[in-house]
Amino acid sequence: MIKKFIQRLFGQGESATATSATAAAPAVPVIPLGARAEIAAAEHRIDPKLLDANAVRVVRTLKDAGYEAYVVGGAVRDLLVGLRPKDFDVATDATPEQVKALFRRAFIIGRRFRLVHVVFGRGREHETIEVSTFRAYLDAAAAEQVAGNERTSKSQIAQAGEKQHVVDAEGRVLRDNVWGPQIEDAARRDFTINAMYFDPVTQTVVDYHGGLADARARVLRMIGDPVTRYREDPVRILRVVRFAAKLGFGLETATEAPVRAMVPLLANVPISRLFDEMIKLLQTGHALASLEQMKRFGLVGGGTPIFPVLEAALGGSGSAAAARATFVRLALEDTDRRVGEGRPVAPSFLLACLLWHDVQERWTALKAQGEAPFPALQQAVDAVFDARIGDISGRGKLAADMREIWLMQPRFDRRTPSGAHSLAAQARFRAGYDFLRLRADAGETRSDLADWWEDFHLGNEEEREALLADVKPAASGPRARRGAAGAPAAAGDEREGTDDDHTGEAPTDGEAADPAAPRKRRRRRRRGPRPDGGAAPTTLE
């Protein structure tokens, strides 16, 4: 048994590892290793124009150094269905240290799964190609077992010494750094459509589990026993939802059957990882479809609070819940439209939309208790963020961006000269302005207020002065004086704004102003589909 384990640890032959895999305890389902099939370009018909030059460069460098290397996983799946992959991952038989030695800017990351990030370019335009080493298939019987998750079991995992394969009491893999041959690496992957390897040099697809046939049949099928695979990594449940929504694939019966029963296993996954998966579900261009799939499998509204943000955004009953649902639907539609048009989206903006009504409810309650409006809003923002977001990576930046969007909303009511110019000059103005447009579209605030800020936002100095003159009589009363002092509007006057760009970058206006020309109202609001069937314009650029 020890000899077999050592053979597997060092990847000494596929036949040896296959024997050791099947030699496990008979009570534990074993993942089938499959059979290697090489598919030529004439059959798979992948368009080379969809390939990423840096991913090809990584593969070629590894092959030139004498290693096997392939584009792998979701990138191959997307290429086969004619989509341009968002990310390209590479798999190789080189160890992380060997990969790192071949590239000038390469970094070994991760403890749970050791990977190499090969970085091309710098700044905001940089690209990262993730390179993984072929891993061996080891069942739970060959692993060190601990309780808890990655965070709560750190000391136990450390006490495991050199053990590189660790699982928890439920069979969830906490560490997996045992290298092996490609045939076992393919068996470890979750779905058949994600277990294919593409060599861009020879234009060959390597398929062990019929992934090409399933991709063409638009079927999502788990490799091996679905219950065992969900226990190894419950996040696979969320991947089922994401792929079904994104690709429109149906679920194979055995893959779908245990999903609802496995949902409680997600409670032991670290909140930061669940948060990242939620963002993927909502920001891949199929948010509405993903939400429907989540409801279908009990991930939202099913009694197990997997995603506190979504439970807060979609909970409640009556007219308040209906208004909340309308606003959330518009925000998700807006996000899907933006992703579909190839423009960036910011998690902070979408999360601000999902939690806005939660903030409003707490704000109202605090004001009813006698708290001053602006401090009440600040307290409500802090309480909602702590309760719904929690301790996640990037929390500080996320909190700052969401806070700016929310705290900006009452200021849109105070259209005084100094206040309007100051607000429009803020770095996050465009995000707050987009927020206002969504609220106006949802009927939550006056459309004419959103129109005014849209004109002010796009206008030249003369047009801005005219707009301010239009509201000057209304701005001379007590409310304006309160606004000039920096206090928020009274209850019921909290108006919000939406902006052209969730990233918060300053807008540009390429049109030169003609002082002699009459003032024009230049709007970029969303409209319905054009008669010619073209895409509707949008404020999000």
Coordinates of C-alpha atoms in Angstrom, one line a residue:
M1 CA 0.0 0.0 0.0
I2 CA 2.9 2.4 0.9
K3 CA 4.6 1.5 -2.4
K4 CA 1.5 2.3 -4.4
F5 CA 1.1 5.6 -2.6
I6 CA 4.7 6.6 -3.4
Q7 CA 4.1 5.6 -7.0
R8 CA 1.1 7.8 -7.2
L9 CA 2.8 10.7 -5.3
F10 CA 5.5 10.9 -8.0
G11 CA 3.2 10.1 -10.9
Q12 CA 5.0 6.9 -12.0
G13 CA 2.8 5.6 -14.8
E14 CA -0.9 5.7 -15.5
S15 CA -1.3 2.0 -15.1
A16 CA 0.2 2.1 -11.6
T17 CA -2.0 5.0 -10.5
A18 CA -5.1 3.5 -12.1
T19 CA -4.4 0.3 -10.1
S20 CA -4.0 2.2 -6.8
A21 CA -7.2 4.2 -7.5
T22 CA -9.2 1.1 -7.9
A23 CA -7.5 -0.5 -4.9
A24 CA -9.3 1.9 -2.5
A25 CA -11.8 0.7 0.0
P26 CA -14.8 -0.8 -1.9
A27 CA -17.3 1.3 0.1
V28 CA -15.9 4.5 -1.4
P29 CA -17.1 5.3 -5.0
V30 CA -14.1 5.5 -7.3
I31 CA -14.0 8.1 -10.1
P32 CA -13.6 6.4 -13.5
L33 CA -10.3 7.3 -15.2
G34 CA -11.8 7.2 -18.7
A35 CA -9.9 6.6 -21.9
R36 CA -7.8 9.1 -23.9
A37 CA -9.2 10.2 -27.1
E38 CA -7.4 12.7 -29.4
I39 CA -9.7 14.8 -31.5
A40 CA -8.3 16.6 -34.6
A41 CA -9.1 20.1 -35.7
A42 CA -11.3 18.9 -38.5
E43 CA -13.6 17.4 -35.9
H44 CA -13.6 19.8 -33.0
R45 CA -13.6 22.9 -35.3
I46 CA -12.1 25.3 -32.7
D47 CA -11.5 28.8 -34.2
P48 CA -7.8 29.7 -33.7
K49 CA -8.9 33.4 -33.8
L50 CA -10.6 32.9 -30.4
L51 CA -7.3 31.9 -28.7
D52 CA -5.4 34.2 -26.4
A53 CA -1.8 34.9 -27.6
N54 CA -0.3 34.9 -24.1
A55 CA -2.0 31.5 -23.3
V56 CA -0.5 30.1 -26.5
R57 CA 2.9 31.6 -25.5
V58 CA 2.8 29.8 -22.1
V59 CA 1.9 26.5 -23.7
R60 CA 4.6 26.8 -26.3
T61 CA 7.3 27.8 -23.7
L62 CA 6.4 24.8 -21.6
K63 CA 6.5 22.4 -24.6
D64 CA 9.8 23.8 -25.8
A65 CA 11.2 23.0 -22.4
G66 CA 10.2 19.4 -22.8
Y67 CA 6.9 19.4 -20.7
E68 CA 3.3 18.6 -21.7
A69 CA 1.1 21.6 -21.7
Y70 CA -2.5 22.3 -22.7
V71 CA -5.2 25.0 -22.5
V72 CA -7.7 23.4 -20.1
G73 CA -11.1 23.5 -18.5
G74 CA -13.7 26.2 -19.1
A75 CA -11.6 27.8 -21.9
V76 CA -11.8 24.6 -23.9
R77 CA -15.5 24.3 -23.2
D78 CA -16.2 27.8 -24.4
L79 CA -14.0 27.4 -27.5
L80 CA -15.9 24.3 -28.5
V81 CA -19.2 26.2 -28.4
G82 CA -17.8 29.2 -30.3
L83 CA -17.4 31.6 -27.3
R84 CA -14.3 33.7 -26.6
P85 CA -13.2 32.6 -23.1
K86 CA -12.9 35.3 -20.5
D87 CA -9.9 33.5 -18.9
F88 CA -7.4 31.0 -20.1
D89 CA -5.9 28.4 -17.8
V90 CA -3.1 26.0 -18.6
A91 CA -2.3 22.5 -17.2
T92 CA 1.1 20.9 -17.4
D93 CA 3.1 18.0 -16.0
A94 CA 5.7 20.5 -14.8
T95 CA 5.8 21.3 -11.1
P96 CA 5.1 24.8 -9.9
E97 CA 8.8 25.4 -9.3
Q98 CA 9.6 24.2 -12.8
V99 CA 6.9 26.5 -14.3
K100 CA 8.1 29.5 -12.3
A101 CA 11.7 29.0 -13.5
L102 CA 10.6 29.4 -17.2
F103 CA 9.0 32.8 -16.9
R104 CA 10.2 36.2 -15.8
R105 CA 7.1 37.2 -14.0
A106 CA 5.6 34.1 -12.5
F107 CA 4.4 33.6 -8.9
I108 CA 3.5 30.5 -7.0
I109 CA 0.3 31.0 -5.1
G110 CA -2.2 29.1 -2.9
R111 CA -2.0 26.5 -0.2
R112 CA -5.2 24.5 -0.8
F113 CA -4.2 24.2 -4.5
R114 CA -0.7 25.3 -5.4
L115 CA -0.7 27.2 -8.7
V116 CA 1.5 29.5 -10.8
H117 CA 0.3 32.9 -12.0
V118 CA 2.2 34.0 -15.1
V119 CA 1.7 37.7 -15.6
F120 CA 1.9 39.6 -18.9
G121 CA 1.8 43.4 -19.0
R122 CA 1.5 45.9 -16.2
G123 CA -1.1 48.1 -14.5
R124 CA -4.8 47.8 -15.3
E125 CA -4.0 46.2 -18.7
H126 CA -2.1 43.2 -17.3
E127 CA -3.2 39.6 -18.0
T128 CA -2.7 36.6 -15.8
I129 CA -2.5 33.0 -17.1
E130 CA -3.1 30.5 -14.4
V131 CA -0.9 27.4 -14.7
S132 CA -1.7 24.2 -12.7
T133 CA 0.2 20.9 -12.4
F134 CA -1.6 17.7 -13.3
R135 CA -2.9 16.3 -10.0
A136 CA -3.4 12.7 -9.0
Y137 CA -6.7 11.3 -8.0
L138 CA -6.8 10.2 -4.4
D139 CA -10.0 9.2 -2.6
A140 CA -10.9 10.2 0.9
A141 CA -9.5 6.9 2.3
A142 CA -6.0 8.0 1.3
A143 CA -6.2 11.4 2.8
E144 CA -5.6 13.0 6.2
Q145 CA -9.0 13.8 7.8
V146 CA -9.6 16.9 9.9
A147 CA -12.7 18.7 11.1
G148 CA -13.9 22.2 10.1
N149 CA -12.9 24.2 7.0
E150 CA -9.7 25.9 5.7
R151 CA -9.8 28.5 8.4
T152 CA -11.1 26.7 11.4
S153 CA -8.7 23.7 10.8
K154 CA -5.5 25.5 10.0
S155 CA -3.7 24.1 13.0
Q156 CA -4.8 20.5 12.3
I157 CA -3.8 20.9 8.7
A158 CA -0.4 22.1 9.8
Q159 CA 0.0 19.2 12.1
A160 CA -0.6 16.9 9.1
G161 CA 3.0 17.6 8.3
E162 CA 4.0 16.7 4.8
K163 CA 0.6 15.4 4.0
Q164 CA -0.6 17.1 0.8
H165 CA -4.1 15.5 0.6
V166 CA -6.4 16.6 3.4
V167 CA -10.2 16.3 3.7
D168 CA -12.8 17.3 6.3
A169 CA -15.3 15.0 8.0
E170 CA -17.7 15.4 5.1
G171 CA -15.1 14.4 2.5
R172 CA -14.5 18.0 1.3
V173 CA -11.0 18.5 0.0
L174 CA -9.1 21.0 2.0
R175 CA -5.7 20.5 0.4
D176 CA -4.8 18.7 -2.8
N177 CA -1.1 19.0 -3.9
V178 CA -0.3 15.5 -5.1
W179 CA 1.0 15.5 -8.6
G180 CA 0.0 12.8 -11.1
P181 CA -0.6 11.9 -14.7
Q182 CA -3.0 13.7 -17.1
I183 CA -5.5 10.8 -17.0
E184 CA -6.0 11.2 -13.3
D185 CA -6.0 15.0 -13.5
A186 CA -9.0 14.7 -15.9
A187 CA -10.8 12.3 -13.5
R188 CA -10.4 14.9 -10.7
R189 CA -12.2 17.6 -12.7
D190 CA -15.9 18.0 -12.0
F191 CA -17.9 17.9 -15.2
T192 CA -17.1 16.2 -18.5
I193 CA -17.2 19.5 -20.4
N194 CA -14.5 20.9 -18.1
A195 CA -12.2 17.9 -18.4
M196 CA -10.8 18.5 -21.9
Y197 CA -7.3 19.6 -22.9
F198 CA -6.5 21.6 -26.0
D199 CA -3.0 21.8 -27.5
P200 CA -2.9 25.1 -29.5
V201 CA 0.4 24.0 -31.2
T202 CA -0.9 20.8 -32.7
Q203 CA -4.6 21.9 -32.7
T204 CA -5.6 18.7 -30.9
V205 CA -8.2 18.2 -28.2
V206 CA -7.7 15.5 -25.6
D207 CA -10.9 14.1 -24.1
Y208 CA -11.1 11.3 -21.5
H209 CA -14.8 11.4 -20.6
G210 CA -16.9 12.2 -23.6
G211 CA -16.9 16.0 -23.0
L212 CA -17.1 16.9 -26.6
A213 CA -20.2 14.8 -27.1
D214 CA -21.8 16.3 -24.0
A215 CA -20.9 19.9 -25.1
R216 CA -22.6 19.3 -28.5
A217 CA -25.6 17.7 -26.7
R218 CA -25.6 20.7 -24.3
V219 CA -25.6 18.4 -21.3
L220 CA -23.9 19.0 -17.9
R221 CA -22.7 15.6 -16.6
M222 CA -20.6 15.0 -13.4
I223 CA -17.6 12.7 -13.7
G224 CA -18.0 9.8 -11.2
D225 CA -20.5 9.6 -8.4
P226 CA -22.2 13.0 -8.1
V227 CA -22.8 12.7 -4.3
T228 CA -19.1 12.0 -3.7
R229 CA -18.0 14.8 -6.0
Y230 CA -20.4 17.3 -4.3
R231 CA -19.0 16.3 -0.9
E232 CA -15.4 16.8 -2.1
D233 CA -16.2 20.4 -3.0
P234 CA -19.8 21.7 -2.3
V235 CA -19.0 24.8 -4.4
R236 CA -19.6 22.4 -7.4
I237 CA -23.3 22.9 -6.6
L238 CA -22.9 26.6 -7.5
R239 CA -20.9 25.7 -10.6
V240 CA -23.9 23.6 -11.7
V241 CA -26.1 26.6 -11.4
R242 CA -23.7 29.0 -13.1
F243 CA -23.0 26.7 -16.1
A244 CA -26.7 25.9 -16.5
A245 CA -27.5 29.6 -16.6
K246 CA -24.5 30.7 -18.7
L247 CA -24.5 27.9 -21.3
G248 CA -28.2 27.0 -21.2
F249 CA -27.2 23.4 -20.7
G250 CA -29.5 20.8 -19.3
L251 CA -28.5 18.6 -16.3
E252 CA -28.0 14.9 -16.6
T253 CA -30.4 13.1 -14.3
A254 CA -27.8 11.7 -11.9
T255 CA -26.0 15.0 -11.7
E256 CA -29.2 16.9 -10.8
A257 CA -30.8 14.5 -8.4
P258 CA -28.7 15.1 -5.3
V259 CA -28.2 18.8 -5.6
R260 CA -31.0 20.0 -3.2
A261 CA -29.9 17.4 -0.5
M262 CA -26.3 18.6 -0.8
V263 CA -27.0 22.3 -0.3
P264 CA -26.5 22.3 3.5
L265 CA -22.8 21.3 2.9
L266 CA -22.2 24.8 1.7
A267 CA -22.6 26.1 5.2
N268 CA -19.1 24.8 6.0
V269 CA -17.5 26.6 3.0
P270 CA -15.7 29.9 4.0
I271 CA -17.9 33.0 3.6
S272 CA -15.2 34.6 1.4
R273 CA -15.3 31.8 -1.1
L274 CA -19.1 31.8 -1.2
F275 CA -19.1 35.6 -1.7
D276 CA -16.7 35.2 -4.7
E277 CA -19.0 32.5 -6.2
M278 CA -22.0 34.8 -5.8
I279 CA -20.3 37.6 -7.7
K280 CA -19.5 35.2 -10.5
L281 CA -23.1 34.1 -10.6
L282 CA -24.3 37.7 -10.9
Q283 CA -21.7 39.2 -13.1
T284 CA -21.2 36.8 -15.9
G285 CA -24.0 38.2 -18.0
H286 CA -26.7 35.8 -17.0
A287 CA -27.7 37.1 -13.6
L288 CA -31.4 36.7 -14.0
A289 CA -31.1 33.2 -15.3
S290 CA -28.7 32.3 -12.4
L291 CA -31.1 33.7 -9.9
E292 CA -33.9 31.4 -11.3
Q293 CA -31.6 28.4 -11.1
M294 CA -30.7 29.3 -7.5
K295 CA -34.3 29.5 -6.5
R296 CA -34.9 26.2 -8.3
F297 CA -32.4 24.4 -6.2
G298 CA -33.2 26.1 -2.9
L299 CA -30.0 28.2 -2.7
V300 CA -32.2 31.3 -2.3
G301 CA -35.4 31.4 -0.2
G302 CA -34.9 27.7 0.6
G303 CA -34.4 28.0 4.4
T304 CA -30.6 27.7 4.2
P305 CA -29.1 31.2 4.2
I306 CA -26.2 30.6 1.8
F307 CA -26.2 34.1 0.4
P308 CA -27.2 36.7 3.0
V309 CA -27.0 39.5 0.4
L310 CA -29.6 37.8 -1.8
E311 CA -31.8 36.8 1.1
A312 CA -31.9 40.5 2.1
A313 CA -32.5 41.7 -1.5
L314 CA -35.3 39.2 -2.2
G315 CA -36.9 38.7 1.2
G316 CA -40.1 40.2 2.7
S317 CA -43.6 40.4 1.5
G318 CA -46.2 42.9 0.5
S319 CA -45.8 46.2 -1.5
A320 CA -42.3 46.9 0.0
A321 CA -41.1 43.5 -1.2
A322 CA -42.6 44.1 -4.6
A323 CA -40.8 47.4 -4.9
R324 CA -37.5 45.8 -3.8
A325 CA -37.9 43.0 -6.3
T326 CA -38.5 45.5 -9.1
F327 CA -35.4 47.5 -8.3
V328 CA -33.3 44.3 -8.0
R329 CA -34.6 43.0 -11.3
L330 CA -33.7 46.3 -13.1
A331 CA -30.2 46.2 -11.6
L332 CA -29.6 42.6 -12.7
E333 CA -31.0 43.4 -16.2
D334 CA -28.7 46.4 -16.3
T335 CA -25.7 44.3 -15.3
D336 CA -26.5 41.6 -17.9
R337 CA -26.8 44.2 -20.6
R338 CA -23.5 45.8 -19.7
V339 CA -21.6 42.5 -19.7
G340 CA -23.2 41.5 -23.0
E341 CA -21.9 44.7 -24.5
G342 CA -18.4 43.9 -23.3
R343 CA -18.2 46.7 -20.7
P344 CA -16.8 46.3 -17.2
V345 CA -19.0 46.0 -14.1
A346 CA -18.1 46.7 -10.5
P347 CA -19.2 44.4 -7.6
S348 CA -19.7 47.5 -5.4
F349 CA -22.4 48.9 -7.6
L350 CA -24.4 45.7 -7.9
L351 CA -24.1 45.1 -4.2
A352 CA -25.2 48.6 -3.5
C353 CA -28.3 47.9 -5.5
L354 CA -29.0 44.6 -3.8
L355 CA -28.8 46.1 -0.3
W356 CA -30.2 49.5 -0.9
H357 CA -33.7 48.7 0.5
D358 CA -32.1 47.0 3.5
V359 CA -30.2 50.3 4.2
Q360 CA -33.4 52.3 3.7
E361 CA -35.3 50.2 6.2
R362 CA -32.6 50.6 8.9
W363 CA -32.3 54.3 8.1
T364 CA -36.0 54.8 8.6
A365 CA -36.0 52.9 11.9
L366 CA -33.1 54.9 13.2
K367 CA -34.7 58.2 12.3
A368 CA -37.9 57.1 14.0
Q369 CA -35.9 56.6 17.2
G370 CA -34.8 60.2 17.1
E371 CA -31.4 59.9 15.3
A372 CA -30.5 62.8 13.0
P373 CA -30.8 61.9 9.3
F374 CA -27.2 61.9 8.2
P375 CA -25.8 60.0 11.3
A376 CA -28.7 57.6 10.9
L377 CA -27.8 56.9 7.3
Q378 CA -24.1 56.3 8.3
Q379 CA -25.1 53.9 11.0
A380 CA -27.5 52.1 8.7
V381 CA -24.8 51.7 6.1
D382 CA -22.3 50.3 8.6
A383 CA -24.9 47.9 10.1
V384 CA -26.0 46.5 6.7
F385 CA -22.5 46.1 5.4
D386 CA -21.4 44.2 8.6
A387 CA -24.5 42.0 8.6
R388 CA -24.6 41.1 4.9
I389 CA -21.1 41.2 3.6
G390 CA -19.0 40.2 6.6
D391 CA -15.3 39.5 6.7
I392 CA -14.1 39.1 3.1
S393 CA -11.1 39.9 1.0
G394 CA -11.2 43.4 -0.4
R395 CA -13.7 44.5 2.2
G396 CA -12.3 48.0 2.7
K397 CA -12.4 49.0 -0.9
L398 CA -15.8 47.5 -1.4
A399 CA -17.2 49.2 1.7
A400 CA -15.8 52.6 0.6
D401 CA -17.3 52.4 -2.9
M402 CA -20.7 51.3 -1.6
R403 CA -20.8 53.9 1.1
E404 CA -20.1 56.7 -1.4
I405 CA -22.9 55.5 -3.7
W406 CA -25.4 55.4 -0.8
L407 CA -24.4 58.6 1.0
M408 CA -24.5 60.5 -2.3
Q409 CA -28.2 59.8 -2.7
P410 CA -29.8 62.5 -0.4
R411 CA -27.5 65.1 -2.0
F412 CA -29.2 64.8 -5.4
D413 CA -32.2 66.7 -3.9
R414 CA -30.1 69.7 -3.0
R415 CA -29.5 71.4 -6.4
T416 CA -27.7 74.5 -5.1
P417 CA -24.9 76.0 -7.3
S418 CA -22.1 75.0 -4.9
G419 CA -23.7 71.7 -4.0
A420 CA -24.4 70.6 -7.6
H421 CA -20.9 71.5 -8.9
S422 CA -19.3 69.8 -5.9
L423 CA -21.3 66.6 -6.3
A424 CA -20.7 66.4 -10.1
A425 CA -16.9 66.7 -9.5
Q426 CA -16.8 63.6 -7.2
A427 CA -14.8 60.6 -8.5
R428 CA -17.8 58.3 -7.9
F429 CA -20.4 60.7 -9.2
R430 CA -21.1 58.6 -12.3
A431 CA -21.9 55.5 -10.1
G432 CA -24.2 57.5 -7.9
Y433 CA -25.8 59.0 -11.0
D434 CA -26.4 55.5 -12.5
F435 CA -28.0 54.5 -9.2
L436 CA -30.4 57.5 -9.5
R437 CA -31.5 56.4 -13.0
L438 CA -32.2 52.9 -11.8
R439 CA -34.3 54.3 -8.9
A440 CA -36.2 56.5 -11.3
D441 CA -36.8 53.7 -13.7
A442 CA -38.2 51.6 -10.8
G443 CA -40.6 54.5 -9.9
E444 CA -38.8 55.0 -6.6
T445 CA -38.0 58.7 -7.2
R446 CA -39.0 61.4 -9.7
S447 CA -37.9 60.9 -13.3
D448 CA -37.5 64.7 -13.7
L449 CA -34.9 64.8 -11.0
A450 CA -32.9 62.1 -12.8
D451 CA -33.4 64.0 -16.0
W452 CA -32.1 67.2 -14.5
W453 CA -28.9 65.6 -13.2
E454 CA -28.4 63.9 -16.5
D455 CA -28.5 67.3 -18.3
F456 CA -26.3 68.8 -15.6
H457 CA -23.9 66.0 -15.9
L458 CA -23.6 66.3 -19.7
G459 CA -24.0 70.1 -20.0
N460 CA -21.4 72.8 -20.6
E461 CA -21.1 75.7 -18.2
E462 CA -23.8 77.8 -19.8
E463 CA -26.2 74.9 -19.8
R464 CA -25.5 74.2 -16.2
E465 CA -26.1 77.8 -15.2
A466 CA -29.5 77.7 -17.0
L467 CA -30.4 74.4 -15.2
L468 CA -29.5 75.9 -11.8
A469 CA -31.5 79.0 -12.6
D470 CA -34.6 76.8 -13.3
V471 CA -34.5 75.4 -9.8
K472 CA -33.3 78.6 -8.0
P473 CA -36.7 79.7 -6.6
A474 CA -37.2 76.2 -5.1
A475 CA -33.7 76.2 -3.8
S476 CA -34.1 79.4 -1.7
G477 CA -36.2 77.9 1.1
P478 CA -35.3 76.1 4.3
R479 CA -34.4 72.9 2.5
A480 CA -31.7 74.7 0.5
R481 CA -30.3 76.3 3.6
R482 CA -30.1 72.9 5.2
G483 CA -28.4 71.6 2.1
A484 CA -25.8 74.4 2.1
A485 CA -25.0 73.4 5.7
G486 CA -24.3 69.9 4.6
A487 CA -27.3 68.2 6.2
P488 CA -29.2 65.5 4.3
A489 CA -32.7 66.0 2.9
A490 CA -35.6 65.3 5.1
A491 CA -37.3 61.8 5.3
G492 CA -39.0 61.0 2.0
D493 CA -36.7 63.2 0.0
E494 CA -33.8 60.7 -0.4
R495 CA -33.3 60.7 -4.1
E496 CA -30.6 58.6 -5.8
G497 CA -28.6 58.9 -9.0
T498 CA -27.3 56.6 -11.6
D499 CA -24.2 57.1 -13.6
D500 CA -22.7 56.2 -17.0
D501 CA -19.9 54.2 -15.6
H502 CA -19.8 51.9 -12.5
T503 CA -16.0 52.2 -12.4
G504 CA -16.3 55.9 -11.3
E505 CA -14.1 57.3 -14.0
A506 CA -14.8 60.9 -15.1
P507 CA -17.1 61.3 -18.1
T508 CA -15.9 62.8 -21.4
D509 CA -17.8 65.0 -23.8
G510 CA -16.3 65.3 -27.2
E511 CA -18.7 68.1 -28.4
A512 CA -17.5 71.6 -28.3
A513 CA -20.0 74.1 -26.9
D514 CA -21.4 76.8 -29.1
P515 CA -22.3 79.8 -26.9
A516 CA -24.6 81.1 -29.5
A517 CA -26.5 77.9 -29.9
P518 CA -29.7 77.3 -27.9
R519 CA -29.4 74.9 -24.9
K520 CA -29.9 71.3 -25.9
R521 CA -31.1 68.5 -23.7
R522 CA -28.6 65.7 -24.3
R523 CA -29.7 62.5 -22.8
R524 CA -28.3 59.0 -22.7
R525 CA -31.1 57.2 -20.9
R526 CA -32.0 53.7 -21.7
R527 CA -34.8 53.3 -24.2
G528 CA -36.7 50.5 -25.7
P529 CA -35.5 48.4 -28.7
R530 CA -35.1 50.3 -31.9
P531 CA -37.6 49.6 -34.7
D532 CA -34.7 48.2 -36.8
G533 CA -34.1 45.6 -34.1
G534 CA -30.8 47.1 -33.0
A535 CA -29.6 47.2 -29.4
A536 CA -31.1 49.9 -27.2
P537 CA -28.7 52.6 -26.0
T538 CA -27.7 52.6 -22.4
T539 CA -26.3 55.1 -19.9
L540 CA -23.7 52.5 -18.9
E541 CA -20.5 53.1 -20.8

